[in-house]
Amino acid sequence: MAELIKLYEENPSEKEIKRIAKVLKDGGLVIYPTDTVYGLGCDINNTKALEKIARLKGVKLEKANFSFVCKDLSNLSEYVAQLDSATFKILKRNLPGPYTFILPGNNNLPSVFKKKKTVGIRVPDNKIAQMLVQHLGNPIISTSIKDDDDVVEYTTDPELIAEKWDKLVDVVIDAGYGDNIASTVIDLTQPEPELIRQGKGSANI
């Protein structure tokens, strides 16, 4: 049974955030708010939790394109190869924000992602997500909560999310209605930025 925990983005309870971070640290799966759609996340360093998310999404873990959700740009050097100043300026200008930036990975990627040459980085403009990463002490591996509905791609009501994912995750954070537009995905591994998916963020970066 998933625990539904109510948090307010303007002033999230630090005590509850610490408790949820411990759930992540212990290998739990958490559904949490971002500045776009609700995300399903786990601790980047917990292989069993990563495997669980891959199973839920029906993908092979080694090939999964999950995002690394970071608190700010200071996390980047741990997992991303050295960036040129033009790329760093784009990141600084647009993060935190509704973007996933594809960047070249480095040798410090968790063992399950060792074969990946690139990594998708997110720094959501959402206090709950940022505090969660801060208290966890490392990035959260994350993927969007998709809906089976043909019309509505993403579920925005946390109570409906909790109902649907009740037996699959450990915690659902209720921070009110989420957005139904995902992040904009931009590949920064080429000489010129390439738009992969238009979402909430402007493609004009």
PDB file of C-alpha atoms in Angstrom:
ATOM      1  CA  MET A   1       0.000   0.000   0.000  1.00  0.00           C
ATOM      2  CA  ALA A   2       1.450   3.367  -1.042  1.00  0.00           C
ATOM      3  CA  GLU A   3       1.446   6.077   1.594  1.00  0.00           C
ATOM      4  CA  LEU A   4      -0.111   9.332   0.326  1.00  0.00           C
ATOM      5  CA  ILE A   5       1.745  12.288   1.870  1.00  0.00           C
ATOM      6  CA  LYS A   6       0.434  15.832   1.458  1.00  0.00           C
ATOM      7  CA  LEU A   7       3.107  18.504   0.961  1.00  0.00           C
ATOM      8  CA  TYR A   8       2.885  22.170  -0.019  1.00  0.00           C
ATOM      9  CA  GLU A   9       5.460  23.456  -2.488  1.00  0.00           C
ATOM     10  CA  GLU A  10       5.635  26.932  -0.917  1.00  0.00           C
ATOM     11  CA  ASN A  11       6.611  25.475   2.444  1.00  0.00           C
ATOM     12  CA  PRO A  12       7.251  21.695   2.383  1.00  0.00           C
ATOM     13  CA  SER A  13       7.648  19.939   5.731  1.00  0.00           C
ATOM     14  CA  GLU A  14      11.360  19.194   6.081  1.00  0.00           C
ATOM     15  CA  LYS A  15      10.553  16.358   8.481  1.00  0.00           C
ATOM     16  CA  GLU A  16       8.367  14.638   5.864  1.00  0.00           C
ATOM     17  CA  ILE A  17      10.919  15.276   3.101  1.00  0.00           C
ATOM     18  CA  LYS A  18      13.621  13.599   5.227  1.00  0.00           C
ATOM     19  CA  ARG A  19      11.301  10.637   5.832  1.00  0.00           C
ATOM     20  CA  ILE A  20      10.598  10.266   2.098  1.00  0.00           C
ATOM     21  CA  ALA A  21      14.334  10.573   1.314  1.00  0.00           C
ATOM     22  CA  LYS A  22      14.929   7.675   3.708  1.00  0.00           C
ATOM     23  CA  VAL A  23      12.313   5.612   1.828  1.00  0.00           C
ATOM     24  CA  LEU A  24      14.301   6.287  -1.370  1.00  0.00           C
ATOM     25  CA  LYS A  25      17.587   5.424   0.352  1.00  0.00           C
ATOM     26  CA  ASP A  26      16.078   2.137   1.532  1.00  0.00           C
ATOM     27  CA  GLY A  27      15.193   1.169  -2.060  1.00  0.00           C
ATOM     28  CA  GLY A  28      11.627   2.489  -2.165  1.00  0.00           C
ATOM     29  CA  LEU A  29       9.838   3.980  -5.167  1.00  0.00           C
ATOM     30  CA  VAL A  30       8.322   7.436  -4.816  1.00  0.00           C
ATOM     31  CA  ILE A  31       5.958   9.422  -7.041  1.00  0.00           C
ATOM     32  CA  TYR A  32       6.712  13.109  -6.607  1.00  0.00           C
ATOM     33  CA  PRO A  33       5.893  16.501  -8.163  1.00  0.00           C
ATOM     34  CA  THR A  34       8.143  18.376 -10.597  1.00  0.00           C
ATOM     35  CA  ASP A  35       7.660  21.627 -12.533  1.00  0.00           C
ATOM     36  CA  THR A  36       5.992  19.562 -15.288  1.00  0.00           C
ATOM     37  CA  VAL A  37       4.269  16.187 -14.795  1.00  0.00           C
ATOM     38  CA  TYR A  38       4.460  13.916 -11.737  1.00  0.00           C
ATOM     39  CA  GLY A  39       7.551  11.704 -11.783  1.00  0.00           C
ATOM     40  CA  LEU A  40       8.279   8.168 -10.597  1.00  0.00           C
ATOM     41  CA  GLY A  41      11.691   8.057  -8.963  1.00  0.00           C
ATOM     42  CA  CYS A  42      14.213   6.037  -6.986  1.00  0.00           C
ATOM     43  CA  ASP A  43      17.753   6.381  -5.623  1.00  0.00           C
ATOM     44  CA  ILE A  44      20.296   6.407  -8.467  1.00  0.00           C
ATOM     45  CA  ASN A  45      22.571   4.121  -6.414  1.00  0.00           C
ATOM     46  CA  ASN A  46      20.016   1.402  -5.656  1.00  0.00           C
ATOM     47  CA  THR A  47      20.156  -1.217  -8.417  1.00  0.00           C
ATOM     48  CA  LYS A  48      17.147  -3.202  -7.138  1.00  0.00           C
ATOM     49  CA  ALA A  49      14.988  -0.070  -7.146  1.00  0.00           C
ATOM     50  CA  LEU A  50      16.231   0.804 -10.654  1.00  0.00           C
ATOM     51  CA  GLU A  51      15.294  -2.692 -11.833  1.00  0.00           C
ATOM     52  CA  LYS A  52      11.809  -2.279 -10.321  1.00  0.00           C
ATOM     53  CA  ILE A  53      11.219   0.955 -12.236  1.00  0.00           C
ATOM     54  CA  ALA A  54      12.489  -0.613 -15.468  1.00  0.00           C
ATOM     55  CA  ARG A  55      10.062  -3.538 -14.975  1.00  0.00           C
ATOM     56  CA  LEU A  56       7.155  -1.160 -14.337  1.00  0.00           C
ATOM     57  CA  LYS A  57       8.007   0.726 -17.541  1.00  0.00           C
ATOM     58  CA  GLY A  58       8.506  -2.511 -19.495  1.00  0.00           C
ATOM     59  CA  VAL A  59      12.066  -1.674 -20.575  1.00  0.00           C
ATOM     60  CA  LYS A  60      15.517  -3.220 -20.174  1.00  0.00           C
ATOM     61  CA  LEU A  61      17.371  -1.269 -17.487  1.00  0.00           C
ATOM     62  CA  GLU A  62      20.601  -0.937 -19.522  1.00  0.00           C
ATOM     63  CA  LYS A  63      18.651   0.621 -22.402  1.00  0.00           C
ATOM     64  CA  ALA A  64      16.238   2.752 -20.373  1.00  0.00           C
ATOM     65  CA  ASN A  65      16.287   6.501 -20.984  1.00  0.00           C
ATOM     66  CA  PHE A  66      15.607   7.643 -17.449  1.00  0.00           C
ATOM     67  CA  SER A  67      16.389  11.198 -16.329  1.00  0.00           C
ATOM     68  CA  PHE A  68      18.862  12.077 -13.603  1.00  0.00           C
ATOM     69  CA  VAL A  69      17.039  14.601 -11.412  1.00  0.00           C
ATOM     70  CA  CYS A  70      19.586  16.882  -9.734  1.00  0.00           C
ATOM     71  CA  LYS A  71      19.221  19.612  -7.118  1.00  0.00           C
ATOM     72  CA  ASP A  72      21.314  22.088  -9.135  1.00  0.00           C
ATOM     73  CA  LEU A  73      24.191  22.214 -11.601  1.00  0.00           C
ATOM     74  CA  SER A  74      26.782  21.315  -8.952  1.00  0.00           C
ATOM     75  CA  ASN A  75      25.751  17.619  -9.277  1.00  0.00           C
ATOM     76  CA  LEU A  76      26.600  17.549 -12.974  1.00  0.00           C
ATOM     77  CA  SER A  77      30.357  16.989 -12.880  1.00  0.00           C
ATOM     78  CA  GLU A  78      29.773  13.686 -11.075  1.00  0.00           C
ATOM     79  CA  TYR A  79      28.047  12.082 -14.065  1.00  0.00           C
ATOM     80  CA  VAL A  80      28.665  14.336 -17.065  1.00  0.00           C
ATOM     81  CA  ALA A  81      31.828  14.709 -19.157  1.00  0.00           C
ATOM     82  CA  GLN A  82      33.500  18.123 -19.114  1.00  0.00           C
ATOM     83  CA  LEU A  83      31.284  20.686 -20.845  1.00  0.00           C
ATOM     84  CA  ASP A  84      32.377  23.596 -23.006  1.00  0.00           C
ATOM     85  CA  SER A  85      31.428  27.078 -21.830  1.00  0.00           C
ATOM     86  CA  ALA A  86      28.663  27.529 -24.462  1.00  0.00           C
ATOM     87  CA  THR A  87      26.874  24.363 -23.249  1.00  0.00           C
ATOM     88  CA  PHE A  88      27.292  25.355 -19.611  1.00  0.00           C
ATOM     89  CA  LYS A  89      25.804  28.798 -20.350  1.00  0.00           C
ATOM     90  CA  ILE A  90      22.707  27.154 -21.901  1.00  0.00           C
ATOM     91  CA  LEU A  91      22.268  25.013 -18.770  1.00  0.00           C
ATOM     92  CA  LYS A  92      22.798  27.956 -16.415  1.00  0.00           C
ATOM     93  CA  ARG A  93      20.280  30.074 -18.336  1.00  0.00           C
ATOM     94  CA  ASN A  94      17.530  27.456 -18.432  1.00  0.00           C
ATOM     95  CA  LEU A  95      17.875  25.483 -15.185  1.00  0.00           C
ATOM     96  CA  PRO A  96      16.086  25.049 -12.909  1.00  0.00           C
ATOM     97  CA  GLY A  97      13.306  24.721 -15.467  1.00  0.00           C
ATOM     98  CA  PRO A  98      11.058  22.409 -17.505  1.00  0.00           C
ATOM     99  CA  TYR A  99      13.874  20.843 -19.546  1.00  0.00           C
ATOM    100  CA  THR A 100      15.674  17.533 -19.920  1.00  0.00           C
ATOM    101  CA  PHE A 101      19.108  18.133 -21.422  1.00  0.00           C
ATOM    102  CA  ILE A 102      20.940  15.217 -23.070  1.00  0.00           C
ATOM    103  CA  LEU A 103      24.614  15.488 -22.162  1.00  0.00           C
ATOM    104  CA  PRO A 104      27.711  13.284 -22.635  1.00  0.00           C
ATOM    105  CA  GLY A 105      28.092  10.859 -19.710  1.00  0.00           C
ATOM    106  CA  ASN A 106      31.374  10.141 -17.922  1.00  0.00           C
ATOM    107  CA  ASN A 107      32.925   7.087 -16.243  1.00  0.00           C
ATOM    108  CA  ASN A 108      31.191   7.692 -12.908  1.00  0.00           C
ATOM    109  CA  LEU A 109      27.753   6.601 -14.118  1.00  0.00           C
ATOM    110  CA  PRO A 110      26.200   3.884 -11.917  1.00  0.00           C
ATOM    111  CA  SER A 111      27.335   0.428 -13.063  1.00  0.00           C
ATOM    112  CA  VAL A 112      23.983  -0.401 -14.711  1.00  0.00           C
ATOM    113  CA  PHE A 113      24.390   2.613 -17.023  1.00  0.00           C
ATOM    114  CA  LYS A 114      28.091   2.100 -17.780  1.00  0.00           C
ATOM    115  CA  LYS A 115      27.431   1.420 -21.480  1.00  0.00           C
ATOM    116  CA  LYS A 116      25.449   4.621 -21.966  1.00  0.00           C
ATOM    117  CA  LYS A 117      27.292   7.408 -23.724  1.00  0.00           C
ATOM    118  CA  THR A 118      24.756  10.093 -22.835  1.00  0.00           C
ATOM    119  CA  VAL A 119      22.628  11.052 -19.847  1.00  0.00           C
ATOM    120  CA  GLY A 120      19.411  13.084 -19.545  1.00  0.00           C
ATOM    121  CA  ILE A 121      19.703  15.739 -16.826  1.00  0.00           C
ATOM    122  CA  ARG A 122      16.748  17.459 -15.112  1.00  0.00           C
ATOM    123  CA  VAL A 123      16.795  20.243 -12.507  1.00  0.00           C
ATOM    124  CA  PRO A 124      13.079  20.866 -11.900  1.00  0.00           C
ATOM    125  CA  ASP A 125      11.946  24.276 -10.715  1.00  0.00           C
ATOM    126  CA  ASN A 126      10.081  22.661  -7.827  1.00  0.00           C
ATOM    127  CA  LYS A 127      11.046  23.030  -4.180  1.00  0.00           C
ATOM    128  CA  ILE A 128       9.799  19.566  -3.141  1.00  0.00           C
ATOM    129  CA  ALA A 129      11.823  17.804  -5.855  1.00  0.00           C
ATOM    130  CA  GLN A 130      14.924  19.868  -5.056  1.00  0.00           C
ATOM    131  CA  MET A 131      14.685  19.237  -1.285  1.00  0.00           C
ATOM    132  CA  LEU A 132      14.152  15.519  -1.894  1.00  0.00           C
ATOM    133  CA  VAL A 133      17.380  15.292  -3.933  1.00  0.00           C
ATOM    134  CA  GLN A 134      19.220  17.414  -1.367  1.00  0.00           C
ATOM    135  CA  HIS A 135      18.228  15.163   1.557  1.00  0.00           C
ATOM    136  CA  LEU A 136      18.869  11.988  -0.447  1.00  0.00           C
ATOM    137  CA  GLY A 137      22.393  13.264  -1.140  1.00  0.00           C
ATOM    138  CA  ASN A 138      22.508  12.235  -4.805  1.00  0.00           C
ATOM    139  CA  PRO A 139      20.294  12.418  -7.918  1.00  0.00           C
ATOM    140  CA  ILE A 140      16.980  10.610  -8.275  1.00  0.00           C
ATOM    141  CA  ILE A 141      16.489   8.426 -11.340  1.00  0.00           C
ATOM    142  CA  SER A 142      13.147   9.505 -12.738  1.00  0.00           C
ATOM    143  CA  THR A 143      10.555   8.803 -15.402  1.00  0.00           C
ATOM    144  CA  SER A 144       7.198  10.441 -16.126  1.00  0.00           C
ATOM    145  CA  ILE A 145       3.913   8.928 -14.955  1.00  0.00           C
ATOM    146  CA  LYS A 146       2.077   8.080 -18.156  1.00  0.00           C
ATOM    147  CA  ASP A 147      -1.672   7.548 -18.424  1.00  0.00           C
ATOM    148  CA  ASP A 148      -3.409   4.740 -20.318  1.00  0.00           C
ATOM    149  CA  ASP A 149      -5.961   7.251 -21.604  1.00  0.00           C
ATOM    150  CA  ASP A 150      -5.593   8.031 -25.320  1.00  0.00           C
ATOM    151  CA  VAL A 151      -6.648  11.635 -24.840  1.00  0.00           C
ATOM    152  CA  VAL A 152      -4.891  12.584 -21.605  1.00  0.00           C
ATOM    153  CA  GLU A 153      -1.253  11.544 -21.740  1.00  0.00           C
ATOM    154  CA  TYR A 154      -0.380  12.332 -18.109  1.00  0.00           C
ATOM    155  CA  THR A 155      -2.441  11.951 -14.928  1.00  0.00           C
ATOM    156  CA  THR A 156      -2.494  15.241 -13.009  1.00  0.00           C
ATOM    157  CA  ASP A 157      -4.561  14.295  -9.933  1.00  0.00           C
ATOM    158  CA  PRO A 158      -2.332  12.841  -7.161  1.00  0.00           C
ATOM    159  CA  GLU A 159      -5.262  10.967  -5.581  1.00  0.00           C
ATOM    160  CA  LEU A 160      -5.943   9.150  -8.856  1.00  0.00           C
ATOM    161  CA  ILE A 161      -2.209   8.483  -9.212  1.00  0.00           C
ATOM    162  CA  ALA A 162      -2.142   7.018  -5.676  1.00  0.00           C
ATOM    163  CA  GLU A 163      -5.132   4.803  -6.511  1.00  0.00           C
ATOM    164  CA  LYS A 164      -3.545   3.491  -9.710  1.00  0.00           C
ATOM    165  CA  TRP A 165      -0.019   2.982  -8.300  1.00  0.00           C
ATOM    166  CA  ASP A 166      -1.103   1.902  -4.816  1.00  0.00           C
ATOM    167  CA  LYS A 167       0.493  -1.558  -4.888  1.00  0.00           C
ATOM    168  CA  LEU A 168       3.462  -0.600  -7.067  1.00  0.00           C
ATOM    169  CA  VAL A 169       5.182   2.222  -5.165  1.00  0.00           C
ATOM    170  CA  ASP A 170       5.906   3.092  -1.535  1.00  0.00           C
ATOM    171  CA  VAL A 171       5.002   6.786  -1.382  1.00  0.00           C
ATOM    172  CA  VAL A 172       2.909   9.184  -3.468  1.00  0.00           C
ATOM    173  CA  ILE A 173       3.448  12.862  -2.664  1.00  0.00           C
ATOM    174  CA  ASP A 174       0.284  14.909  -3.031  1.00  0.00           C
ATOM    175  CA  ALA A 175       1.351  18.439  -3.916  1.00  0.00           C
ATOM    176  CA  GLY A 176      -1.890  19.316  -5.685  1.00  0.00           C
ATOM    177  CA  TYR A 177      -2.666  18.946  -9.368  1.00  0.00           C
ATOM    178  CA  GLY A 178       0.380  18.463 -11.589  1.00  0.00           C
ATOM    179  CA  ASP A 179       0.898  19.721 -15.122  1.00  0.00           C
ATOM    180  CA  ASN A 180      -0.004  17.562 -18.114  1.00  0.00           C
ATOM    181  CA  ILE A 181       2.820  18.763 -20.357  1.00  0.00           C
ATOM    182  CA  ALA A 182       6.180  16.990 -20.017  1.00  0.00           C
ATOM    183  CA  SER A 183       9.620  18.598 -20.106  1.00  0.00           C
ATOM    184  CA  THR A 184      11.198  19.797 -23.338  1.00  0.00           C
ATOM    185  CA  VAL A 185      14.058  17.456 -24.311  1.00  0.00           C
ATOM    186  CA  ILE A 186      17.110  19.018 -25.971  1.00  0.00           C
ATOM    187  CA  ASP A 187      20.263  17.175 -27.066  1.00  0.00           C
ATOM    188  CA  LEU A 188      23.397  19.163 -26.270  1.00  0.00           C
ATOM    189  CA  THR A 189      25.900  16.506 -27.366  1.00  0.00           C
ATOM    190  CA  GLN A 190      26.100  17.868 -30.940  1.00  0.00           C
ATOM    191  CA  PRO A 191      27.705  21.126 -32.142  1.00  0.00           C
ATOM    192  CA  GLU A 192      24.213  22.679 -32.250  1.00  0.00           C
ATOM    193  CA  PRO A 193      21.368  22.047 -29.741  1.00  0.00           C
ATOM    194  CA  GLU A 194      18.832  19.611 -31.200  1.00  0.00           C
ATOM    195  CA  LEU A 195      15.168  19.559 -30.136  1.00  0.00           C
ATOM    196  CA  ILE A 196      14.140  15.943 -29.386  1.00  0.00           C
ATOM    197  CA  ARG A 197      10.720  16.626 -27.824  1.00  0.00           C
ATOM    198  CA  GLN A 198       8.793  19.871 -27.521  1.00  0.00           C
ATOM    199  CA  GLY A 199       7.279  20.120 -24.068  1.00  0.00           C
ATOM    200  CA  LYS A 200       6.644  22.839 -21.524  1.00  0.00           C
ATOM    201  CA  GLY A 201       9.975  24.664 -22.006  1.00  0.00           C
ATOM    202  CA  SER A 202      10.552  26.913 -25.020  1.00  0.00           C
ATOM    203  CA  ALA A 203      12.637  25.355 -27.805  1.00  0.00           C
ATOM    204  CA  ASN A 204      14.329  28.718 -28.243  1.00  0.00           C
ATOM    205  CA  ILE A 205      17.221  28.358 -25.784  1.00  0.00           C
TER     206      ILE A 205
END
